[in-house]
Coordinates of C-alpha atoms and ligand atoms in Angstrom, one line a residue:
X1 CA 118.4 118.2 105.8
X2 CA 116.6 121.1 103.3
X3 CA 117.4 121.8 99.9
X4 CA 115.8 123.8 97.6
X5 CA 114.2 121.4 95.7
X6 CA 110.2 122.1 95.5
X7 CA 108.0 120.0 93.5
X8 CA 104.6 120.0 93.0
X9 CA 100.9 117.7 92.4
X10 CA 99.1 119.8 90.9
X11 CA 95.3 118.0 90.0
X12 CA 92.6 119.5 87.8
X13 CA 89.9 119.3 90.3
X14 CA 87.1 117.9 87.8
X15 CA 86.5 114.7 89.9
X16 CA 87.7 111.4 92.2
X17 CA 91.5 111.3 92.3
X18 CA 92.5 108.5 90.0
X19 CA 95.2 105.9 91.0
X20 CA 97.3 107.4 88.3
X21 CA 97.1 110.7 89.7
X22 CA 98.0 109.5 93.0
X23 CA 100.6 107.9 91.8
X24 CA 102.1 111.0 89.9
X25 CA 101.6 112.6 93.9
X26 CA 103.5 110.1 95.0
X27 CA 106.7 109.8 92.8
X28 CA 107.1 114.3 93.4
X29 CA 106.2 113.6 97.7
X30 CA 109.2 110.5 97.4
X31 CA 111.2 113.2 96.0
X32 CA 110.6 115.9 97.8
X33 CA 111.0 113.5 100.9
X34 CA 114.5 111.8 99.8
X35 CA 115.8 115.1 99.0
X36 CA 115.0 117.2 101.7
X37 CA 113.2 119.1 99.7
X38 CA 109.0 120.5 99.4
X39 CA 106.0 119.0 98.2
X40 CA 103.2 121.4 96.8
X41 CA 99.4 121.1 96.2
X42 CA 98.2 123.3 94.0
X43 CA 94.6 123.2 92.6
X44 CA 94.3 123.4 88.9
X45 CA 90.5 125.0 88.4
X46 CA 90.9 127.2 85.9
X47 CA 87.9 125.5 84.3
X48 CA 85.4 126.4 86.7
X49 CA 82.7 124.6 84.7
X50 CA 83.9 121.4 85.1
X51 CA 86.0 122.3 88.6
X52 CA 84.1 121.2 91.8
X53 CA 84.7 122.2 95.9
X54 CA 83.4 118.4 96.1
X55 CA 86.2 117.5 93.9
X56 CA 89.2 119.5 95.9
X57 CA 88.0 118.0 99.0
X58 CA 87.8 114.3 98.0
X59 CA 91.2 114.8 96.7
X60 CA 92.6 116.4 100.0
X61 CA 90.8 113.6 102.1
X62 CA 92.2 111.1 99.8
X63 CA 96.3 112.0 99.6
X64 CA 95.8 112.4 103.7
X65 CA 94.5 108.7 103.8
X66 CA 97.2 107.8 101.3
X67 CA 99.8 109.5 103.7
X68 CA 100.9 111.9 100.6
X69 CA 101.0 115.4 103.0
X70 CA 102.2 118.7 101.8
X71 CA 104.5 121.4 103.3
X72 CA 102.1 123.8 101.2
X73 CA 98.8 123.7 100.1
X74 CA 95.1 125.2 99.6
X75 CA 94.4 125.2 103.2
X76 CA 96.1 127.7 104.8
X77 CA 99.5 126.4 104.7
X78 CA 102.5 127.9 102.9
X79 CA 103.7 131.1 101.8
X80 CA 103.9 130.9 98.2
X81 CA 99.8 131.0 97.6
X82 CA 97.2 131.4 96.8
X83 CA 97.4 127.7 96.1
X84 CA 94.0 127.5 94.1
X85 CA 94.1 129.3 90.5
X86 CA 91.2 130.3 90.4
X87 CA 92.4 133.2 93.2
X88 CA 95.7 133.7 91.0
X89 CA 93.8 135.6 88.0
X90 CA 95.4 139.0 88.8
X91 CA 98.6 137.5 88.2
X92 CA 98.3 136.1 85.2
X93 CA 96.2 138.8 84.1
X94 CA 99.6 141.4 84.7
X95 CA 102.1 139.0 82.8
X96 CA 99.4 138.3 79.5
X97 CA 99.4 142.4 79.2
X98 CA 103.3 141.9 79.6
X99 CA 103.8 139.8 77.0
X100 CA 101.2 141.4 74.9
X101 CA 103.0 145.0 75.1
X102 CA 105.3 143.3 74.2
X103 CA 104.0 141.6 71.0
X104 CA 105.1 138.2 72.2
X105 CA 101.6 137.7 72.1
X106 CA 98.3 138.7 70.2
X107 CA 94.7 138.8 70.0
X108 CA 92.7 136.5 68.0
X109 CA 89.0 136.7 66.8
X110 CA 88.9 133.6 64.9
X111 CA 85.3 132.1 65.9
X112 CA 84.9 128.5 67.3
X113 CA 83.5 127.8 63.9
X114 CA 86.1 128.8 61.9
X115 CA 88.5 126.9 63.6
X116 CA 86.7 123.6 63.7
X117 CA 86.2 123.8 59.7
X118 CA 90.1 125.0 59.8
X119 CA 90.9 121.8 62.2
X120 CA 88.9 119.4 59.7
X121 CA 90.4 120.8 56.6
X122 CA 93.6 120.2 58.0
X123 CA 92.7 116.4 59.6
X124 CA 91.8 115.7 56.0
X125 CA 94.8 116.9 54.4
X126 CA 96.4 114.5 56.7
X127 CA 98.2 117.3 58.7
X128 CA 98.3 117.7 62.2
X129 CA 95.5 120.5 63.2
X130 CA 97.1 123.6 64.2
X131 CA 96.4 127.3 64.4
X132 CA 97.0 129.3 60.9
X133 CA 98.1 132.7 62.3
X134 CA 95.2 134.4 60.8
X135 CA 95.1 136.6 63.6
X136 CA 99.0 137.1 63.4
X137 CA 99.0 140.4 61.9
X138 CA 95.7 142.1 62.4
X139 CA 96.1 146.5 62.5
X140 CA 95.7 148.2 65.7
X141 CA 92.1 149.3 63.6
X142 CA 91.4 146.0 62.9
X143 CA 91.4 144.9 66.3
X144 CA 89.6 148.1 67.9
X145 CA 87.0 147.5 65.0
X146 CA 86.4 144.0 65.9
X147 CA 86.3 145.0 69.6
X148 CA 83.6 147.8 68.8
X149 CA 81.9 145.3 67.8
X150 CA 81.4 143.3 71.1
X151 CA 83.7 140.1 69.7
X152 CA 86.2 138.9 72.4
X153 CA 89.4 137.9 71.5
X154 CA 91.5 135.0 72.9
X155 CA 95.3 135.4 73.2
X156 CA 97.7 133.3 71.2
X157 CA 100.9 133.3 71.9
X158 CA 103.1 134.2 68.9
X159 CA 105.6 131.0 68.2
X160 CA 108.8 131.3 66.4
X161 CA 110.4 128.6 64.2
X162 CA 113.4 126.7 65.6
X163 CA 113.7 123.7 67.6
X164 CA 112.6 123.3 71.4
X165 CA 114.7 120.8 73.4
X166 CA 115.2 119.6 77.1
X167 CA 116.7 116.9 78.8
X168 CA 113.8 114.8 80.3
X169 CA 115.0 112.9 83.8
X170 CA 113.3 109.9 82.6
X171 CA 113.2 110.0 78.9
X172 CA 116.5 111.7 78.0
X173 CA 116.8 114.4 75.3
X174 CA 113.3 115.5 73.7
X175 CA 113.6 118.1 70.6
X176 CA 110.2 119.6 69.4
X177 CA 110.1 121.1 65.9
X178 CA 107.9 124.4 67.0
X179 CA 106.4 124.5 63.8
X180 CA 104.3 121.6 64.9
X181 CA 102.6 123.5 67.6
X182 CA 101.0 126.4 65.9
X183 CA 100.2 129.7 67.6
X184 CA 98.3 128.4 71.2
X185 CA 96.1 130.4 73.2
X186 CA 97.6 131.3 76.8
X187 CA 93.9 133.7 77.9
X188 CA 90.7 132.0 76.7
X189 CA 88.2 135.0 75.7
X190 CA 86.5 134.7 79.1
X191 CA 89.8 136.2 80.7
X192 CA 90.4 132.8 82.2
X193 CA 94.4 131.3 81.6
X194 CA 95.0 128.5 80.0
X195 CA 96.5 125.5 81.1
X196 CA 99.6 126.3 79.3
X197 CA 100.4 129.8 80.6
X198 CA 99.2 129.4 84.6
X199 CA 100.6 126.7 85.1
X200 CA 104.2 128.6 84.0
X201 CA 103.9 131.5 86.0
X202 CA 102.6 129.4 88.7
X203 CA 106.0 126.8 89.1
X204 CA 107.9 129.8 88.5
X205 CA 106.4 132.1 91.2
X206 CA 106.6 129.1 93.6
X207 CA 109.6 128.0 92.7
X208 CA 109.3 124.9 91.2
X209 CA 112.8 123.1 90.0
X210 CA 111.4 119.7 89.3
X211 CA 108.1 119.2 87.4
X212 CA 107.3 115.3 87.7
X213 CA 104.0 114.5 85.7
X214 CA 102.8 112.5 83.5
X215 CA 103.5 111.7 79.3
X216 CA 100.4 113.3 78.6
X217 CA 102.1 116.2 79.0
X218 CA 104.8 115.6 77.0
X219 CA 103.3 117.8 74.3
X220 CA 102.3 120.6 76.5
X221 CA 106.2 121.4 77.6
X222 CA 107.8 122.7 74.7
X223 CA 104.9 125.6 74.9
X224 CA 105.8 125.7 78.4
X225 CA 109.2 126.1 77.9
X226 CA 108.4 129.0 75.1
X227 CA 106.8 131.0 77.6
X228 CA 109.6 130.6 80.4
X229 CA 111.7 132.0 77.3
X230 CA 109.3 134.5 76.2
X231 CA 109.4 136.1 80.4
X232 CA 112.9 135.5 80.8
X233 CA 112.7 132.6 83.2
X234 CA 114.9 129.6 83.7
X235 CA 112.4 126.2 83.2
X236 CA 112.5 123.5 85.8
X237 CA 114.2 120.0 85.2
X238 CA 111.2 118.2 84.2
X239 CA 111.2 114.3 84.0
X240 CA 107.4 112.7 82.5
X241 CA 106.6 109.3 83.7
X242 CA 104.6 106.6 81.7
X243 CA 100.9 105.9 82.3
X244 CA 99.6 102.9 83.8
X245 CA 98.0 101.0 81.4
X246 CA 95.0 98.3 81.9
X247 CA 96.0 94.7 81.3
X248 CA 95.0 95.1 77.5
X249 CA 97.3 98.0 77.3
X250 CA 95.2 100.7 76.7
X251 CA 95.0 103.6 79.2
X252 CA 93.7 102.7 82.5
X253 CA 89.8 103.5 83.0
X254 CA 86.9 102.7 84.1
X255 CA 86.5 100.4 81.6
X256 CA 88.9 98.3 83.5
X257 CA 87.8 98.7 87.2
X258 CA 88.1 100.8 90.0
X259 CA 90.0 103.9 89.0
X260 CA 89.5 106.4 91.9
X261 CA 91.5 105.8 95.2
X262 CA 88.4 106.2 97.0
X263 CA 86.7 102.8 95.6
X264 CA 89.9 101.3 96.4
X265 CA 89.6 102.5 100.6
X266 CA 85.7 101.3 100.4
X267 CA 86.4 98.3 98.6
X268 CA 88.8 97.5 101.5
X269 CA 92.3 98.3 100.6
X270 CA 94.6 99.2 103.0
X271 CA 96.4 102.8 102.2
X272 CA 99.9 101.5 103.1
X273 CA 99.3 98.7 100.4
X274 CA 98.2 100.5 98.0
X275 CA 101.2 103.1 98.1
X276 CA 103.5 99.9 98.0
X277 CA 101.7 99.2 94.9
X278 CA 101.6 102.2 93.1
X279 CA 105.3 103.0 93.8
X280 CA 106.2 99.7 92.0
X281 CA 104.2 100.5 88.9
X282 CA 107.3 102.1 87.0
X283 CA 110.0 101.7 89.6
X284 CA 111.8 98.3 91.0
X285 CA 113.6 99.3 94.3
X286 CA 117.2 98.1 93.8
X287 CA 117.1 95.4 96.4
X288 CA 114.6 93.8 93.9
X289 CA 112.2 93.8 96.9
X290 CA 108.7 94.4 96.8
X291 CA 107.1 95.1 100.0
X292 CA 108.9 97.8 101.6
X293 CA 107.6 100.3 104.1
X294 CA 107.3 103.9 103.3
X295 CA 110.4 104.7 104.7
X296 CA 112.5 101.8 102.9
X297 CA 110.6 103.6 99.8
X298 CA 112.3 107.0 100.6
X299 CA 115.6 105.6 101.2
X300 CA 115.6 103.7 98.2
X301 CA 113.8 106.0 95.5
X302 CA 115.3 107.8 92.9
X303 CA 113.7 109.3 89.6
X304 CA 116.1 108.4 87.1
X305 CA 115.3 104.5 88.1
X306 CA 111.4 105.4 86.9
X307 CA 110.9 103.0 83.8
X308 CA 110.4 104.4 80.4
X309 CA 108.0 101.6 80.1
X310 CA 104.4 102.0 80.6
X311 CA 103.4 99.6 84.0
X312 CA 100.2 97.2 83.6
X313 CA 97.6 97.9 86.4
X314 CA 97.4 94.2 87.8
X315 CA 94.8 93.8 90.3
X316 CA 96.2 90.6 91.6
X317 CA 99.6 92.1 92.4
X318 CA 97.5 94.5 94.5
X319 CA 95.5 92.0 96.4
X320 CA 98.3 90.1 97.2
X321 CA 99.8 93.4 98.5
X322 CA 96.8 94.2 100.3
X323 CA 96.5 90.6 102.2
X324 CA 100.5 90.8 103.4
X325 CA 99.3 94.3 104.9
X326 CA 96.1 92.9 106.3
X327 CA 98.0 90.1 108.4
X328 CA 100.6 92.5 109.2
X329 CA 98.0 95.0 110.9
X330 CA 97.4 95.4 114.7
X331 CA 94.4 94.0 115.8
X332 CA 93.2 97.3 117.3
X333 CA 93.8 99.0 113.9
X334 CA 91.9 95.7 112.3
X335 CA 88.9 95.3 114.5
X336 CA 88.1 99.0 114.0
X337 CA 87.9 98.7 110.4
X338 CA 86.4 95.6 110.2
X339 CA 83.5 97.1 112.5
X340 CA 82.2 99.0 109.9
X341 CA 81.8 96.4 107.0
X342 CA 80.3 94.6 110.4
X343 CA 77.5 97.7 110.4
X344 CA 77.0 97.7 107.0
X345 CA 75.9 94.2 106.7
X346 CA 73.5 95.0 109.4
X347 CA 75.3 93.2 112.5
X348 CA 74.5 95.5 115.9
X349 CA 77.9 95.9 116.8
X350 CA 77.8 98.5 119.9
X351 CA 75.4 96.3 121.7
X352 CA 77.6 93.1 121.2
X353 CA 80.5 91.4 123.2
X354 CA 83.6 93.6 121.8
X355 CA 86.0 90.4 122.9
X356 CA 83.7 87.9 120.6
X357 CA 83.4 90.2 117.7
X358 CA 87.8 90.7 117.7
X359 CA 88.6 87.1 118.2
X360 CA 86.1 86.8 114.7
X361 CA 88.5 89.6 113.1
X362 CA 91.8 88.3 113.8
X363 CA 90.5 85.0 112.9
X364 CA 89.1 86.3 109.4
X365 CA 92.1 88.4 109.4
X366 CA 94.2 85.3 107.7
X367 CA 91.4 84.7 104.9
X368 CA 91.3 88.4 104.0
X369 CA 92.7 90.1 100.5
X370 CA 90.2 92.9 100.6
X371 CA 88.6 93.9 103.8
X372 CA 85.6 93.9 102.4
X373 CA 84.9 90.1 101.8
X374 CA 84.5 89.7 105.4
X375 CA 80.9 90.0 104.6
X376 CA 81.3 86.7 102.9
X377 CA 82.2 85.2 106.3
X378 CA 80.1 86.7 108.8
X379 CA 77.1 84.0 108.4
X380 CA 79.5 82.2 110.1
X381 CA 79.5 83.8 113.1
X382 CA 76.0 85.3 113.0
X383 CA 72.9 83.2 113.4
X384 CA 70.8 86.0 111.7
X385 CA 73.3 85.9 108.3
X386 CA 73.9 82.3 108.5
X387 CA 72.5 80.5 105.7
X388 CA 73.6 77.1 103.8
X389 CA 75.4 78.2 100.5
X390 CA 74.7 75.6 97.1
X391 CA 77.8 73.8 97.4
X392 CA 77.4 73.3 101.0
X393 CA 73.9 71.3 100.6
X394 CA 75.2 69.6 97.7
X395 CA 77.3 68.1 100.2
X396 CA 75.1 68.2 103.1
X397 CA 72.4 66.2 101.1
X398 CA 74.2 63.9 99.6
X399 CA 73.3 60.3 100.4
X400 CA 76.7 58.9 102.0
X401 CA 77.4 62.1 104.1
X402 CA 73.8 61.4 105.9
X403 CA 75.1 59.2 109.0
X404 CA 78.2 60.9 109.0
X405 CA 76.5 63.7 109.6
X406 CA 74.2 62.1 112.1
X407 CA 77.3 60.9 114.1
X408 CA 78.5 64.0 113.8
X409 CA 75.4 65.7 116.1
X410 CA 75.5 62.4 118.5
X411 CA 79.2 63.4 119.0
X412 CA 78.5 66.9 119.9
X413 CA 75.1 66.2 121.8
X414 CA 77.5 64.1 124.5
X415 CA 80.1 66.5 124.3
X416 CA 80.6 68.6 127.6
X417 CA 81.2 72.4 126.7
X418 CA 83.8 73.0 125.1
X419 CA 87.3 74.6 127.2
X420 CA 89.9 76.8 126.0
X421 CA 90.0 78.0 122.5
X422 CA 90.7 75.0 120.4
X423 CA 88.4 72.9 119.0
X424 CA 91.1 69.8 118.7
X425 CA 89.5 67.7 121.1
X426 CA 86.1 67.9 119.4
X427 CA 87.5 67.1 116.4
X428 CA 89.7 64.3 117.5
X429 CA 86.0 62.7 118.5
X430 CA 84.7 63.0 115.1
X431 CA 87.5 61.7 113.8
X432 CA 87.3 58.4 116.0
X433 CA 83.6 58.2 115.8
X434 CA 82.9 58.7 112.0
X435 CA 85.6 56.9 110.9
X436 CA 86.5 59.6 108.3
X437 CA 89.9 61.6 108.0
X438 CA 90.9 65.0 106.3
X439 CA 89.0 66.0 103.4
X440 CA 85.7 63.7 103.6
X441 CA 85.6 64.6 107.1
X442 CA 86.6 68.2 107.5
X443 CA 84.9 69.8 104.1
X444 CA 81.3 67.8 106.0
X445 CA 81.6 69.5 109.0
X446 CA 82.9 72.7 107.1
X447 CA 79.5 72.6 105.3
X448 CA 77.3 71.5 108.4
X449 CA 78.7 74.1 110.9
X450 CA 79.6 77.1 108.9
X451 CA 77.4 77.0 105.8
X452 CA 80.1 77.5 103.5
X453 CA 82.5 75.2 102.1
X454 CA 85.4 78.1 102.5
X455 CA 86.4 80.3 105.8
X456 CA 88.8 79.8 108.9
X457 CA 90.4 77.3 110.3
X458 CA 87.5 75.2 111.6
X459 CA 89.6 74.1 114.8
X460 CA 89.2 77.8 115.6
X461 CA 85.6 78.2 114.8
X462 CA 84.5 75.5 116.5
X463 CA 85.3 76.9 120.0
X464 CA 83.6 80.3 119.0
X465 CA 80.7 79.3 117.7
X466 CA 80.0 76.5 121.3
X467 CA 77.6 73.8 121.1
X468 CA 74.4 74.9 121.3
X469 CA 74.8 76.8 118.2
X470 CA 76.9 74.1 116.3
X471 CA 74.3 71.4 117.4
X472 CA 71.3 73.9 116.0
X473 CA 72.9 73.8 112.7
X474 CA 73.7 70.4 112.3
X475 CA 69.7 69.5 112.9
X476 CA 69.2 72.6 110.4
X477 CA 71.6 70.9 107.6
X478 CA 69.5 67.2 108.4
X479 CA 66.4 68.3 107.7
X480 CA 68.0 69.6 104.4
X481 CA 66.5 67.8 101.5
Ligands
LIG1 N1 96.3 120.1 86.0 C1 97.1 119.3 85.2 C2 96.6 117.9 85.3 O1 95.8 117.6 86.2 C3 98.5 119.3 85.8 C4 99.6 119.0 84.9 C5 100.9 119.4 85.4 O2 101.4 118.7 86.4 O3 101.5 120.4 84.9 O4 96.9 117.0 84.5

């Protein structure tokens, strides 16, 4: 099925993309998707200070991982481009002399200064700062004077009183009172558009019907809409979704933890769980179910269900995400991610025995929220990492443990190498011989075989680690003091 619905993500590219972003990419691709319709990337970089090639290509790579592809974009596909604005200029260039022949729009001199000392007058009146139309009705001498001069003017878009109103897909009926939003500047004095104004003739010329973004632009679309009017253009339904919020309610940042989806991929989240999570933030599916594949998503979305509520980031809710996703992953797909965090702590994978090191994933894989604290485990399995941790030589020293511990090594020293891959038999022994059941039993030999007083399933270990290495540990964790 097609339709003509085209929507669009369009990112400022001044940095990482931030989960909130992706999420606003996600709720226009679920729409796009369920209605047969287009997604579009278009880069936003009309503030070439600040805009990076770094940044458009982290924020490629990172909707690809998330699975959020476009039918058009700024690489090559699509014929509605250029999809960067900093290659659209000419355009916007013809429709600002448009508009200004036509005296929907005029130049303005006013310095930096004056507008600053305007903007505090005005704060300190208690108004709400906004351009005075000194400019409004400079003479056609004025202008050329102040042009003679070498002074280069912005251009302000002229705004008429009345009321602006739309129906919002998620919020309902907005008005605006245009008098609160003062004459705004659609070319900066560089010749570069403003946000404002390319990003109009942009949805327009690439026929945009549904702009999905976020409340912080609730303010900007009542100037948009004044310049759809002011070039005789129909708007697009536009529906503005809550931000997510930290858990203290303020606006998500840094302030409260990873922001950019790219921390989230090195810190070990899985992309499929993190698009479960984000889609949740703001939408319930009706089912009332929460882990749903991306097609279940697809079928089930809709934008009018989006809350008008602003969703609380919860990190938790994530993890627990993450670890149904980890268990649910292939082992292929597993062991070749794990590998790396493998590398990174330093372990020679390539040279090593590629069955050992996947039965050590799919056994971590059950202890895993985040793929990353697999490095917590690995001294486990890896004499060069293994180390005793506190807590296990608190227990390991501790005067009553001593000859079960002993018992414990006599045990092994007479056991024959161990068969098959369960360590049940062993442990059966050390059960009978020490005398010791469950807890007081298992949390000792947790501490004298592993190191740690958390992992695995020690009947699993056991097997993997054999009995030369277990029996080396346990003289280690005597000698303890
Ligand atoms: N470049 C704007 C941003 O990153 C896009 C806003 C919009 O979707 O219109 O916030």
């Amino acid at each position: 099925m097609t339709s003509n619905v085209r929507v669009r993500f369009a990112p400022a590219p001044t940095g990482l993309l931030h989960i909130g972003n992706a999420r606003t990419a996600l709720f226009n691709h679920l729409f796009a998707r369920k209605e047969g319709g287009a997604f579009i990337l278009r880069i936003e970089d009309t503030d070439v200070e600040r805009s990076t090639e770094a940044s458009i290509e982290a924020i490629l790579r990172d909707l690809r991982w998330l699975g959020i592809l476009w039918e058009e974009g700024p690489d090559g596909v699509g014929q509605n481009g250029p999809y960067r604005q900093s290659e659209r200029l000419p355009l916007y260039r013809e429709y600002a002399e448009n508009l200004f022949g036509e005296g929907k729009v005029y130049k303005c001199f006013c310095s930096p200064e004056r507008l600053e000392s305007l903007r505090k007058e005005q704060l300190a009146r208690g108004m709400m700062p906004k351009y005075d139309g000194k400019c409004r009705s400079l003479s056609q001498r004025e202008i050329s004077e102040m042009e003679s001069e070498g002074l280069r003017p912005v251009l302000r878009f002229r705004v008429d009183r009345g009321m602006v109103v739309f129906e919002d897909l998620i919020h309902g009926r907005m008005s605006f009172d245009s008098d609160g939003l003062g004459d705004f500047i659609i070319v900066r004095s560089d010749g570069m558009a403003a946000y404002n104004f390319a990003c109009v003739i942009d949805d327009h010329s690439m026929r945009i019907t549904h702009v999905i973004r976020g409340d912080d632009h609730l303010s900007n679309t009542p100037r948009q809409i004044l310049v759809y009017r002011a070039l005789g253009w129909q708007p697009p339904v536009f529906a503005h979704h809550p931000l997510i919020l930290g858990p203290d309610r303020s606006p998500l940042s840094k302030r409260h933890g990873a922001t950019a989806v790219s921390q989230y991929r090195e810190e070990g989240f899985l992309p499929e769980a993190l698009l479960n999570y984000l889609v949740l933030l703001g939408w319930t599916s009706p089912s009332g179910e929460e882990i749903l594949t991306p097609e279940e998503i697809v079928k089930a979305f809709s934008l009018t269900a989006l809350s008008r509520n602003a969703p609380i980031h919860s990190r938790k809710k994530l993890e627990w995400l993450n670890s149904h996703y980890i268990r649910k992953t292939d082992n292929g797909r597993l062991v070749r991610l794990l590998l790396s965090y493998f590398e990174k702590a330093g372990i020679p994978v390539k040279q090593m025995d590629q069955e050992y090191l996947a039965q050590i994933c799919g056994l971590l894989k059950e202890n895993l929220s985040i793929l990353s604290q697999v490095e917590e485990y690995l001294g486990i399995f890896f004499d060069a990492l293994f180390s005793f941790s506190e807590e296990a030589k608190a227990v390991l020293i501790s005067p009553e443990n001593r000859e079960a511990l002993q018992t414990i090594l006599n045990v092994l020293e007479g056991f024959s190498e161990m068969e098959g891959d369960s360590g049940s038999p062993l442990l059966v022994r050390f059960e009978g011989r020490t005398g010791r059941k469950g807890k007081s039993l298992y949390a000792l030999l947790r501490a004298g075989i592993t190191g740690k007083m958390k992992g695995p399933e020690l009947v699993k270990i056991l097997p993997l680690l054999g009995k030369d290495r277990m029996i080396n540990r346990l003289k280690m964790a005597l000698e303890l003091s």
